Amino acid sequence: MSDPSFAPRPTLEAVAARAGVSRATASRVVNGSEGVRAPLAERVRRAVDELGYVPNQAARALVTRRNDAIAVVVAEPETRFFSDPFFAQQVRGISKELTAHDNQLVLLLTEGADDYARVGRYLGGGHVDGALIFSLHDDDTLPTMARRAGVPTVIGGRPDWSDSDTLYVDCDNRGGARDAVRHLLDLGCRRIGHIAGPLDQTSSVDRLDGFRDALPGIDPRLIAEGDFTPDGGSRAMARLLADFPDLDGVFAASDVMASGALRLLRTRGRRVPEDVAVVGFDDIVSVAEWTDPPLTTIRQDIEEMGRMMARLLLRRIEAGGAEADRPALSSIVTRTQLVVRASA
Amino acid sequence: MSDPSFAPRPTLEAVAARAGVSRATASRVVNGSEGVRAPLAERVRRAVDELGYVPNQAARALVTRRNDAIAVVVAEPETRFFSDPFFAQQVRGISKELTAHDNQLVLLLTEGADDYARVGRYLGGGHVDGALIFSLHDDDTLPTMARRAGVPTVIGGRPDWSDSDTLYVDCDNRGGARDAVRHLLDLGCRRIGHIAGPLDQTSSVDRLDGFRDALPGIDPRLIAEGDFTPDGGSRAMARLLADFPDLDGVFAASDVMASGALRLLRTRGRRVPEDVAVVGFDDIVSVAEWTDPPLTTIRQDIEEMGRMMARLLLRRIEAGGAEADRPALSSIVTRTQLVVRASA
DNA sequence: CTGAAAGCGCTAACAT
DNA sequence: ATGTTAGCGCTTTCAG
């Protein structure tokens, strides 16, 4: 017990004593409240320095009911979170925004459905002031858990229900998909296939809808469902090629899947874009610029969307539960943009 | 104020009242202490369920001085964290282990040196019971900050100083590197180059040392420093090829760099492994199995190392500051293994 | 085995 | 402007 790490951290009380003021005044100085005369404040600050005082967060949280921490929950049973750069970028945006507002990011990974209970407990435990939830699949119970736990939430990607006080941030998946297909059409493609994402996610469905918008009444076999992995993209591509040897254009619902498709096309000896033009979605630079040929794609500003999620959540927390403020906050749908590289 | 989210969460007090017991007894049941008679315990449990009681963490932390939360600090100014699968795997391992012990993972990202102060404040704030620090570069102040904050720490990768109570987990970088080069030698390579990682990190230095062990007195121009990115690998490869057109073997200090090297080799028309044999390091499956040709590499069990870090830290926390337990805990160096695929 | 009571360190009314 | 005081919700001796 002689270990130095056992030296009790100084308390506000100690600081106050050393500065010769009351705990309240010390607290005021530490928290930057107005109305403390300069000399006193100075003394307190000195005491803080000398003692190396750091506020005890637990005590503070207990009374303020604020943790300055936000949970990021990834509803991805597969461990796509770590292999797909999409998440990385989004988390980066979130992290930046949170940091700028002195909030901590608490990452909650769910490896499987078993983990949901744990996450629920955590959210309910009052550890965090809010939650950012990603990558929802059909019937995901996470948002419900968060709501029951009374934790303000913002969702990444349009949820599959609509409800005025569910806030989300998404890009215009459908519009972007339309643009992708139109580009293919403009290039003169006659037989265009679609590699869709998992259709239990709205982003996939919306992109598929956009595809159909541009190609009404298309043969459903021209649509192959992937899983947002390179492998899945490859497989879907293979299927499409098998069914339609005359395929001359492909719109993949993600760059990652497009990269898989490109690979397969190469092994099959199809030239891109001469034989088959390919358009992706996301514009994940580390993927799109590195494929061979570089990928034409639909850009969404993923990092910025992350920031927006964080900002929206912080505002919602700020507003508290006060209903009056509710209408002022609304979900955000960002615009997409066609980025032409070499693949189409 | 009629917002349902304002409904005060039930307290232990409420549970106790409903179960007709004292707060103390309720607490015992909730925390699974022995010595509460079954019928009473049952009543408490029912009350918990009915009320949907969840302990307030702040209150608990205030008294127990435990947060059941561990910080993962990534000392990577560049945002390699998110682009390099290495980190992803390690974090996955950590996450699993932490979860298994009901600890939360708090991710602290540092985008630049400015963030260090914030991290220091956070660690000092008593938010977490311990810290896992990654990817240290020379003279990194993070470990010092953690120590000053009195936060038990385990480091990922051998630090550049040694000190009996600094705990770390690393693989046998030097031995692995030796194995890589020997494999190349066994294959008959006569002119072997090395693509090193940034030499301000011990893992890079250790691998370089291993390279030199197997090839004593080698021309220093056969060593090109990369930066653990594919691009860096490409550039280093180009340099090596320029200086040594007769190069017939390359050991890259990471799979990611090796993938860049492979790409460059292809654009230069060198066949792998016929003209130039390539060995990587890490065995990151998503990289090594997907390169063309698939990469021969040195495997380290990254996820397992993550688990080990977490386990070690948890034990250290468990032991408290008690010096008696110190000697029992020591750093871990894991073995590596050559995995032969097609590139060498 | 169970309950009463004393804080953990801090903030926020409320006094002064 | 500063100090006094009352808790925040929980765990944990200490009595009974």
XYZ file of C-alpha atoms (C1' of nucleotides) in Angstrom:
720
model
C 0.000 0.000 0.000
C 3.006 2.235 -0.217
C 2.521 2.501 -3.925
C 2.474 6.102 -5.056
C -0.501 5.456 -7.274
C -2.452 5.086 -4.077
C -1.803 8.643 -3.100
C -5.328 9.986 -2.915
C -6.027 12.489 -5.634
C -6.673 15.923 -4.210
C -10.298 16.948 -3.885
C -11.976 20.264 -4.418
C -12.080 20.524 -0.675
C -8.300 20.448 -0.548
C -8.031 23.070 -3.234
C -10.482 25.295 -1.402
C -8.598 24.910 1.848
C -5.286 25.728 0.268
C -6.727 28.773 -1.471
C -8.517 29.815 1.680
C -11.954 29.876 0.071
C -15.075 27.769 0.225
C -15.624 24.710 -1.851
C -18.315 26.540 -3.779
C -15.971 29.273 -4.861
C -13.339 26.805 -5.840
C -15.935 24.977 -7.871
C -16.935 28.185 -9.582
C -13.411 28.916 -10.622
C -12.770 25.419 -11.819
C -15.909 25.489 -13.902
C -15.318 28.957 -15.225
C -18.443 30.531 -13.806
C -18.576 34.285 -13.794
C -18.599 36.334 -10.665
C -15.499 35.422 -8.770
C -13.194 38.301 -8.025
C -9.887 38.083 -9.805
C -7.535 37.728 -6.844
C -9.545 34.912 -5.360
C -9.825 33.170 -8.663
C -6.095 33.496 -9.049
C -5.472 31.896 -5.694
C -7.724 29.026 -6.543
C -6.026 28.473 -9.838
C -2.683 28.399 -8.150
C -3.904 25.871 -5.641
C -5.196 23.727 -8.473
C -1.825 23.780 -10.142
C 0.143 23.123 -7.025
C -1.996 20.222 -6.007
C -2.412 18.909 -9.506
C -6.121 18.849 -8.952
C -8.332 17.168 -11.519
C -12.080 17.053 -10.977
C -13.526 13.683 -10.181
C -15.767 12.928 -13.098
C -17.931 10.457 -11.305
C -18.848 12.967 -8.652
C -19.538 15.607 -11.208
C -21.603 13.311 -13.361
C -23.577 12.218 -10.351
C -24.839 15.682 -9.712
C -24.925 17.220 -13.174
C -26.291 14.144 -14.854
C -23.954 14.813 -17.678
C -21.077 12.662 -18.756
C -19.753 14.491 -21.769
C -19.505 11.158 -23.402
C -21.299 9.818 -26.436
C -21.658 6.195 -27.390
C -21.093 5.078 -30.929
C -22.897 1.819 -31.467
C -22.176 -0.258 -34.502
C -24.968 -2.622 -35.309
C -22.840 -4.773 -37.490
C -22.893 -8.426 -36.469
C -20.309 -9.195 -39.095
C -17.134 -7.434 -38.329
C -17.526 -5.221 -41.300
C -16.890 -2.326 -39.044
C -13.217 -2.876 -39.135
C -12.758 -3.980 -42.665
C -14.895 -1.396 -44.358
C -13.313 2.029 -44.629
C -16.768 3.533 -44.686
C -17.121 3.196 -40.948
C -13.644 4.431 -40.356
C -14.349 7.671 -42.127
C -17.621 8.192 -40.410
C -16.101 7.570 -37.004
C -13.332 9.960 -37.815
C -15.847 12.699 -38.524
C -17.705 11.934 -35.370
C -14.569 11.857 -33.331
C -13.489 15.249 -34.573
C -16.781 16.875 -33.855
C -17.116 15.309 -30.451
C -13.613 16.271 -29.510
C -14.252 19.830 -30.537
C -17.076 19.902 -28.038
C -15.129 18.187 -25.311
C -17.112 15.050 -25.503
C -15.665 11.604 -25.367
C -16.347 8.887 -27.867
C -17.209 5.538 -26.364
C -17.152 2.807 -28.932
C -19.629 -0.002 -28.433
C -18.905 -2.932 -30.694
C -21.485 -5.623 -31.124
C -20.039 -8.874 -32.328
C -23.363 -10.592 -32.279
C -26.903 -10.393 -31.032
C -25.790 -11.518 -27.589
C -24.086 -8.231 -27.160
C -27.290 -6.288 -27.453
C -28.198 -6.894 -23.855
C -24.869 -5.572 -22.755
C -25.234 -2.507 -24.916
C -28.698 -1.937 -23.556
C -27.405 -2.135 -20.042
C -24.656 0.235 -20.856
C -26.914 2.803 -22.431
C -29.349 2.450 -19.584
C -26.579 2.833 -17.060
C -26.340 6.503 -17.730
C -22.765 6.223 -18.882
C -23.339 8.416 -21.856
C -25.400 11.442 -22.736
C -26.379 10.206 -26.135
C -25.850 7.561 -28.754
C -24.967 7.423 -32.395
C -26.172 4.246 -34.023
C -24.926 2.917 -37.329
C -25.724 0.503 -39.984
C -29.111 -0.675 -38.863
C -30.628 -3.777 -40.341
C -34.256 -4.671 -40.473
C -35.980 -4.873 -37.150
C -32.981 -3.770 -35.275
C -33.838 -3.334 -31.633
C -31.014 -0.971 -30.847
C -32.960 2.253 -31.377
C -35.764 0.961 -29.226
C -33.343 0.071 -26.497
C -31.826 3.512 -26.651
C -35.198 5.123 -26.473
C -36.265 3.005 -23.549
C -33.051 3.873 -21.845
C -33.943 7.505 -22.361
C -30.797 8.140 -24.326
C -31.016 10.752 -27.085
C -30.047 9.181 -30.347
C -29.120 9.990 -33.894
C -29.009 7.266 -36.489
C -26.549 6.919 -39.336
C -28.541 6.060 -42.431
C -32.270 6.294 -42.867
C -34.054 3.859 -40.568
C -36.715 1.621 -41.999
C -39.506 3.286 -40.141
C -40.385 6.896 -40.037
C -41.265 8.820 -37.043
C -40.935 12.491 -36.484
C -38.667 12.319 -33.540
C -36.208 9.859 -34.923
C -33.251 11.828 -36.156
C -30.920 10.502 -38.803
C -28.282 11.591 -41.256
C -28.037 10.000 -44.648
C -27.057 10.850 -48.159
C -29.426 10.906 -51.083
C -28.920 7.270 -51.936
C -31.685 7.112 -54.462
C -30.690 10.258 -56.304
C -27.074 9.196 -56.331
C -27.955 5.820 -57.757
C -29.979 7.484 -60.485
C -26.997 9.628 -61.398
C -24.779 6.579 -61.562
C -27.056 4.762 -63.934
C -27.624 7.823 -66.065
C -23.893 8.164 -66.462
C -23.733 4.599 -67.679
C -26.597 5.293 -70.039
C -24.904 8.420 -71.354
C -21.855 6.322 -72.044
C -23.989 4.192 -74.300
C -24.429 1.143 -72.103
C -27.342 -1.001 -73.190
C -27.303 -3.830 -70.706
C -26.772 -2.584 -67.200
C -26.659 -4.699 -64.082
C -26.753 -3.757 -60.431
C -24.798 -5.199 -57.562
C -26.954 -4.349 -54.594
C -26.063 -4.237 -50.947
C -27.865 -6.414 -48.401
C -31.494 -5.598 -48.906
C -32.268 -5.529 -45.226
C -30.652 -2.135 -45.113
C -32.355 0.959 -46.379
C -29.248 2.312 -48.041
C -29.197 -0.753 -50.265
C -32.879 -0.545 -50.960
C -32.738 3.135 -51.751
C -29.869 2.662 -54.166
C -31.723 -0.152 -55.806
C -34.764 2.065 -56.140
C -32.637 4.715 -57.791
C -31.332 2.100 -60.177
C -34.875 1.142 -61.071
C -35.924 4.770 -61.425
C -33.437 5.152 -64.229
C -34.181 1.788 -65.776
C -37.897 1.214 -65.316
C -39.204 -2.275 -65.867
C -35.795 -3.862 -65.910
C -35.313 -7.618 -65.750
C -34.952 -8.482 -62.060
C -32.176 -10.902 -62.819
C -30.040 -7.908 -63.623
C -29.993 -7.256 -59.916
C -27.589 -9.306 -57.807
C -27.440 -8.927 -54.069
C -24.014 -8.531 -52.504
C -22.992 -7.948 -48.942
C -20.775 -4.888 -49.069
C -17.615 -6.977 -49.149
C -15.181 -7.363 -52.073
C -15.937 -11.073 -52.167
C -19.632 -10.445 -52.316
C -19.051 -8.013 -55.156
C -17.083 -10.634 -57.032
C -19.702 -13.269 -56.612
C -22.508 -10.982 -57.667
C -20.499 -9.940 -60.691
C -19.935 -13.555 -61.641
C -23.621 -14.266 -61.412
C -24.518 -11.297 -63.546
C -21.986 -12.246 -66.188
C -23.237 -15.791 -66.262
C -26.801 -14.677 -66.834
C -25.978 -11.842 -69.191
C -22.863 -12.376 -71.251
C -23.677 -9.188 -73.112
C -23.532 -7.041 -69.974
C -21.838 -3.745 -70.720
C -22.426 -1.708 -67.562
C -22.565 -2.289 -63.831
C -23.590 -0.086 -60.986
C -22.339 -1.427 -57.666
C -23.867 -0.130 -54.472
C -20.464 0.410 -52.901
C -16.882 0.977 -53.942
C -15.780 -1.991 -51.942
C -18.114 -4.283 -53.857
C -17.122 -2.581 -57.098
C -13.499 -3.412 -56.385
C -14.437 -7.060 -56.098
C -16.391 -6.807 -59.335
C -13.423 -5.251 -61.088
C -11.217 -8.067 -59.976
C -13.592 -10.638 -61.304
C -13.984 -8.803 -64.576
C -10.237 -8.861 -65.002
C -9.974 -12.581 -64.390
C -12.704 -13.047 -66.965
C -10.762 -11.030 -69.443
C -13.307 -8.248 -69.761
C -11.782 -4.866 -70.218
C -13.041 -1.997 -68.100
C -14.499 0.291 -69.254
C -14.297 -0.809 -72.917
C -16.252 -4.024 -72.477
C -17.978 -3.329 -69.208
C -18.246 0.075 -67.565
C -18.390 0.105 -63.786
C -19.659 2.729 -61.379
C -19.377 2.416 -57.626
C -20.848 4.291 -54.720
C -19.251 6.086 -51.745
C -16.055 7.461 -53.195
C -13.848 5.946 -50.596
C -10.617 7.311 -51.878
C -8.409 4.564 -50.547
C -10.453 2.125 -52.575
C -11.651 4.053 -55.601
C -8.309 5.545 -56.510
C -6.467 2.311 -56.111
C -8.533 -0.006 -58.187
C -7.418 -0.852 -61.669
C -8.762 1.118 -63.410
C -9.633 3.805 -60.874
C -13.277 3.806 -60.070
C -15.931 6.171 -61.309
C -18.278 6.521 -58.388
C -20.904 8.480 -56.542
C -19.373 10.556 -53.859
C -20.908 11.066 -50.456
C -19.019 13.043 -47.886
C -18.821 10.365 -45.266
C -16.650 12.161 -42.791
C -18.847 15.222 -42.971
C -21.885 13.059 -42.383
C -20.200 11.776 -39.273
C -19.691 15.305 -38.082
C -23.283 16.128 -38.818
C -24.485 13.185 -36.796
C -22.447 14.290 -33.849
C -23.548 17.892 -34.173
C -27.178 16.964 -34.436
C -26.955 14.738 -31.407
C -25.184 17.342 -29.360
C -27.879 19.838 -30.234
C -30.571 17.425 -29.312
C -28.955 16.830 -25.966
C -28.575 20.536 -25.491
C -32.239 21.039 -26.143
C -33.017 18.491 -23.503
C -36.363 16.855 -23.658
C -38.067 20.172 -24.068
C -40.699 19.609 -26.704
C -40.627 23.183 -27.822
C -37.229 22.643 -29.332
C -38.080 19.463 -31.089
C -39.370 20.913 -34.331
C -36.180 22.876 -34.837
C -34.166 19.699 -35.203
C -34.592 17.547 -38.218
C -32.903 14.743 -40.056
C -30.372 15.551 -42.713
C -30.062 14.167 -46.204
C -26.929 15.221 -48.018
C -26.375 15.514 -51.720
C -24.199 13.136 -53.690
C -21.956 13.823 -56.615
C -20.707 11.850 -59.578
C -16.935 11.494 -59.649
C -15.643 10.343 -63.000
C -12.440 8.361 -63.052
C -11.515 5.666 -65.499
C -13.879 2.765 -64.930
C -16.879 4.354 -66.622
C -41.406 18.779 -19.072
C -44.005 16.244 -19.992
C -41.449 14.492 -22.091
C -41.259 10.827 -21.174
C -37.504 10.909 -21.354
C -37.636 13.067 -18.286
C -39.208 10.325 -16.258
C -36.633 9.904 -13.529
C -34.911 6.584 -13.657
C -35.707 4.422 -10.680
C -33.119 4.377 -7.928
C -31.994 1.618 -5.659
C -34.114 3.285 -3.029
C -37.217 2.714 -5.131
C -36.314 -0.903 -5.693
C -35.758 -1.404 -1.989
C -39.079 0.196 -1.142
C -40.945 -1.926 -3.615
C -39.301 -5.093 -2.381
C -39.840 -4.068 1.188
C -36.184 -4.261 2.128
C -33.446 -1.813 2.903
C -31.289 -0.161 0.334
C -28.354 -2.159 1.607
C -30.034 -5.457 0.941
C -31.169 -4.357 -2.461
C -27.621 -3.360 -3.245
C -26.335 -6.734 -2.152
C -28.705 -8.523 -4.436
C -27.972 -6.290 -7.365
C -24.258 -6.818 -6.934
C -24.562 -10.512 -6.391
C -23.124 -10.562 -2.890
C -23.614 -13.698 -0.913
C -25.684 -13.876 2.177
C -29.132 -12.704 1.252
C -31.883 -15.165 1.918
C -33.474 -16.506 -1.224
C -37.007 -15.184 -0.787
C -35.787 -11.662 -0.141
C -33.404 -11.796 -3.029
C -36.202 -12.972 -5.231
C -38.374 -10.060 -4.234
C -35.613 -7.631 -4.979
C -35.002 -9.147 -8.367
C -38.634 -8.862 -9.197
C -38.690 -5.241 -8.160
C -35.671 -4.603 -10.363
C -37.432 -6.113 -13.316
C -40.690 -4.377 -12.740
C -39.098 -1.004 -12.335
C -36.534 -1.552 -15.038
C -33.879 -0.540 -12.598
C -30.382 0.017 -13.865
C -27.648 1.094 -11.457
C -26.387 4.602 -11.864
C -22.795 4.219 -12.874
C -21.679 7.599 -11.730
C -22.884 6.964 -8.221
C -21.313 3.564 -8.176
C -18.038 4.803 -9.568
C -17.974 7.570 -7.015
C -17.874 5.149 -4.177
C -16.101 2.153 -5.644
C -13.556 4.176 -7.574
C -13.997 1.793 -10.399
C -15.383 2.602 -13.795
C -15.175 -0.708 -15.551
C -13.944 1.189 -18.509
C -10.614 1.019 -20.279
C -9.215 3.608 -22.624
C -7.614 2.593 -25.861
C -5.293 5.328 -26.962
C -3.941 5.332 -30.466
C -0.787 7.342 -30.777
C -1.017 7.589 -34.495
C -0.866 11.172 -35.704
C -1.510 10.012 -39.216
C -4.848 8.419 -39.477
C -3.324 5.080 -40.112
C -5.522 3.740 -37.402
C -8.452 3.547 -39.700
C -6.792 2.530 -42.879
C -4.547 -0.154 -41.528
C -6.280 -3.421 -40.744
C -3.639 -4.123 -38.157
C -5.269 -1.824 -35.662
C -8.685 -3.097 -36.452
C -7.701 -6.624 -35.550
C -5.991 -5.599 -32.400
C -8.936 -3.544 -31.263
C -11.209 -6.432 -32.023
C -9.219 -8.658 -29.725
C -9.205 -6.041 -27.036
C -12.881 -5.439 -27.392
C -13.682 -9.106 -27.018
C -11.612 -9.532 -23.928
C -12.876 -6.388 -22.310
C -16.441 -7.277 -23.051
C -15.965 -10.674 -21.529
C -14.986 -8.961 -18.324
C -17.763 -6.416 -18.463
C -15.471 -3.576 -19.174
C -16.171 -0.852 -21.653
C -13.807 0.233 -24.358
C -13.343 3.958 -24.643
C -11.567 4.886 -27.805
C -9.309 7.900 -27.624
C -8.208 9.028 -31.053
C -5.370 11.461 -31.383
C -5.325 13.287 -34.675
C -2.286 15.264 -33.735
C -0.080 16.345 -30.904
C -2.632 18.926 -29.849
C -4.853 16.143 -28.731
C -2.383 14.903 -26.199
C -3.426 17.463 -23.637
C -7.000 16.397 -23.971
C -6.097 12.761 -23.611
C -4.036 13.581 -20.566
C -6.929 15.378 -19.004
C -9.188 12.509 -19.756
C -6.908 9.912 -18.270
C -6.346 12.107 -15.253
C -10.049 12.644 -14.827
C -10.504 9.196 -13.472
C -12.816 8.229 -16.297
C -11.121 4.937 -16.854
C -9.463 2.263 -14.779
C -6.645 1.698 -17.182
C -5.240 2.452 -20.585
C -4.016 0.502 -23.553
C -1.625 2.501 -25.666
C -0.661 1.651 -29.217
C 1.818 2.398 -31.843
C 4.218 4.522 -29.928
C 6.785 6.572 -31.750
C 10.037 7.873 -30.386
C 9.744 10.084 -27.372
C 6.056 9.650 -27.105
C 4.772 11.335 -23.987
C 1.608 9.313 -23.705
C 2.966 6.664 -21.343
C 4.363 9.340 -19.107
C 1.058 11.114 -19.029
C -0.703 7.929 -18.127
C 1.724 7.221 -15.373
C 1.417 10.696 -13.950
C -2.315 10.345 -14.057
C -1.910 7.184 -12.032
C -3.584 5.094 -14.699
C -2.369 1.508 -15.057
C -1.182 0.958 -18.578
C -0.201 -1.725 -21.014
C 1.552 -0.837 -24.232
C 1.074 -2.477 -27.606
C 4.493 -3.062 -29.063
C 7.791 -2.874 -27.264
C 8.475 0.658 -26.088
C 11.826 2.214 -26.802
C 12.874 2.301 -23.206
C 12.931 -0.508 -20.769
C 11.771 -0.363 -17.286
C 10.598 -3.195 -15.164
C 7.165 -1.918 -14.492
C 6.254 -0.981 -18.012
C 4.138 -3.764 -19.371
C 3.834 -4.447 -23.064
C 2.756 -7.088 -25.524
C 4.591 -7.584 -28.751
C 5.496 -10.331 -31.160
C 9.004 -11.529 -31.807
C 9.650 -9.042 -34.575
C 13.316 -9.778 -34.877
C 12.929 -13.526 -34.961
C 10.109 -13.272 -37.454
C 12.155 -11.074 -39.713
C 15.012 -13.559 -39.587
C 12.664 -16.327 -40.620
C 11.409 -14.268 -43.516
C 14.871 -13.631 -44.858
C 15.955 -17.209 -44.356
C 12.992 -18.335 -46.379
C 14.111 -16.054 -49.177
C 17.629 -17.398 -48.857
C 16.373 -20.967 -48.956
C 14.575 -20.112 -52.149
C 17.901 -19.179 -53.640
C 17.608 -15.405 -53.592
C 20.962 -13.717 -53.890
C 20.098 -10.043 -53.756
C 17.583 -9.317 -51.071
C 16.191 -5.907 -50.182
C 14.206 -4.752 -47.199
C 11.298 -2.356 -47.087
C 11.373 -1.124 -43.522
C 8.672 0.588 -41.526
C 9.206 4.025 -40.038
C 12.356 3.707 -38.000
C 11.050 5.720 -35.106
C 9.048 2.674 -34.090
C 10.618 -0.275 -32.388
C 8.702 -2.805 -34.433
C 10.347 -1.444 -37.563
C 13.757 -1.356 -35.979
C 13.419 -4.872 -34.628
C 12.402 -6.230 -38.001
C 15.288 -4.445 -39.597
C 17.622 -5.966 -37.038
C 16.262 -9.389 -37.851
C 16.891 -8.710 -41.522
C 20.470 -7.787 -40.740
C 20.923 -10.823 -38.496
C 20.279 -13.038 -41.476
C 22.263 -10.931 -43.878
C 25.225 -9.607 -41.922
C 27.174 -6.772 -43.472
C 24.623 -6.050 -46.116
C 24.775 -2.919 -48.261
C 22.665 -0.314 -46.446
C 21.162 0.834 -49.722
C 19.315 -2.452 -49.782
C 17.194 -1.029 -47.003
C 14.435 1.394 -47.959
C 12.278 3.033 -45.354
C 8.536 2.977 -45.923
C 5.709 4.202 -43.778
C 3.404 1.197 -43.417
C 1.176 2.360 -46.265
C 0.764 0.724 -49.683
C 2.053 3.880 -51.314
C 5.105 3.903 -49.134
C 5.707 0.272 -50.036
C 5.505 1.128 -53.709
C 7.915 3.982 -53.446
C 10.410 1.996 -51.450
C 10.174 -0.824 -53.970
C 10.820 1.578 -56.817
C 13.887 2.923 -55.087
C 15.247 -0.541 -54.435
C 14.701 -1.574 -58.030
C 16.387 1.530 -59.311
C 19.472 0.918 -57.225
C 19.545 -2.827 -57.701
C 18.137 -3.989 -61.009
C 19.255 -7.490 -60.115
C 17.115 -7.625 -57.003
C 15.536 -11.038 -56.614
C 14.006 -10.957 -53.143
C 12.253 -8.484 -50.897
C 11.241 -8.630 -47.288
C 8.677 -5.961 -46.467
C 8.042 -5.078 -42.846
C 4.281 -5.261 -43.324
C 1.767 -6.903 -45.605
C 0.290 -3.558 -46.430
C 3.614 -2.279 -47.700
C 4.213 -5.575 -49.452
C 0.964 -5.122 -51.343
C 2.212 -1.786 -52.594
C 5.500 -3.373 -53.569
C 3.703 -6.112 -55.460
C 1.758 -3.554 -57.389
C 4.882 -1.725 -58.388
C 6.618 -4.935 -59.364
C 3.734 -5.734 -61.659
C 3.805 -2.359 -63.367
C 7.539 -2.883 -63.897
C 6.869 -6.204 -65.482
C 8.684 -8.261 -62.889
C 7.100 -11.588 -62.180
C 6.533 -12.616 -58.603
C 7.973 -14.901 -57.375
C 9.919 -15.942 -60.486
C 11.864 -12.691 -60.886
C 11.450 -11.264 -57.439
C 10.238 -13.167 -54.401
C 8.356 -11.153 -51.804
C 7.703 -11.834 -48.136
C 5.530 -9.628 -45.954
C 4.912 -9.396 -42.266
C 1.709 -9.598 -40.177
C -0.422 -12.030 -42.104
C -3.366 -9.759 -42.343
C -5.606 -12.128 -44.184
C -7.683 -9.491 -45.917
C -4.506 -8.209 -47.478
C -2.247 -11.198 -47.822
C -4.783 -13.507 -49.396
C -5.994 -10.916 -51.823
C -2.797 -9.764 -53.343
C -1.731 -11.074 -56.698
C -0.040 -13.410 -56.097
C -1.104 -14.151 -52.524
C 1.516 -13.116 -50.062
C 3.978 -15.281 -48.232
C 4.331 -13.634 -44.881
C 5.217 -13.835 -41.219
C 2.177 -14.394 -39.141
C 1.577 -12.757 -35.809
C -1.688 -13.351 -34.070
C -2.784 -9.765 -33.843
C -6.199 -10.321 -32.403
C -4.791 -12.595 -29.752
C -2.217 -9.983 -28.886
C -5.054 -7.554 -28.387
C -6.696 -9.960 -26.008
C -3.466 -10.429 -24.158
C -3.033 -6.716 -23.734
C -6.475 -6.426 -22.252
C -6.000 -9.415 -20.007
C -2.685 -8.168 -18.751
C -4.103 -4.755 -18.010
C -7.098 -6.157 -16.230
C -4.834 -8.251 -14.071
C -2.668 -5.316 -13.297
C -5.698 -3.328 -12.234
C -6.908 -6.231 -10.190
C -3.614 -6.386 -8.393
C -3.981 -2.749 -7.533
C -0.861 -0.921 -6.618
C 0.215 -3.681 -4.302
C 3.891 -4.113 -4.957
C 3.856 -7.702 -3.929
C 1.953 -8.607 -7.063
C 4.154 -6.685 -9.410
C 6.735 -9.381 -10.108
C 4.024 -11.796 -11.136
C 3.071 -9.682 -14.107
C 5.389 -9.394 -17.034
C 5.428 -8.304 -20.621
C 4.600 -10.794 -23.307
C 6.424 -11.545 -26.517
C 4.592 -13.917 -28.821
C 6.034 -16.203 -31.408
C 5.661 -15.639 -35.120
C 5.220 -18.133 -37.891
C 6.080 -18.280 -41.552
C 3.042 -18.661 -43.792
C 3.920 -19.702 -47.298
C 1.607 -18.628 -50.077
C 2.609 -17.832 -53.625
C 4.756 -14.735 -53.532
C 7.876 -16.434 -52.215
C -28.857 -12.099 7.762
C -30.483 -7.456 7.504
C -30.868 -2.440 8.416
C -29.098 2.207 9.738
C -25.983 5.540 8.675
C -21.914 7.528 6.945
C -19.872 9.247 3.353
C -17.606 9.166 -1.979
C -16.547 14.499 -4.414
C -19.069 17.585 -6.497
C -22.671 21.300 -7.895
C -26.374 24.374 -7.193
C -29.778 26.638 -4.589
C -30.142 29.472 -1.044
C -28.392 32.627 2.319
C -25.556 36.293 3.614
C -19.423 38.074 -4.453
C -18.851 34.336 -1.383
C -20.143 30.870 1.901
C -23.489 27.300 3.761
C -25.969 23.489 2.957
C -28.348 19.923 0.941
C -28.267 16.312 -1.693
C -26.972 13.295 -6.473
C -27.346 7.337 -5.970
C -24.654 4.124 -4.393
C -21.622 0.879 -1.367
C -20.039 -0.424 2.927
C -18.823 -0.633 7.608
C -21.035 -1.309 11.816
C -24.848 -2.578 14.886
C -28.491 -5.348 15.843
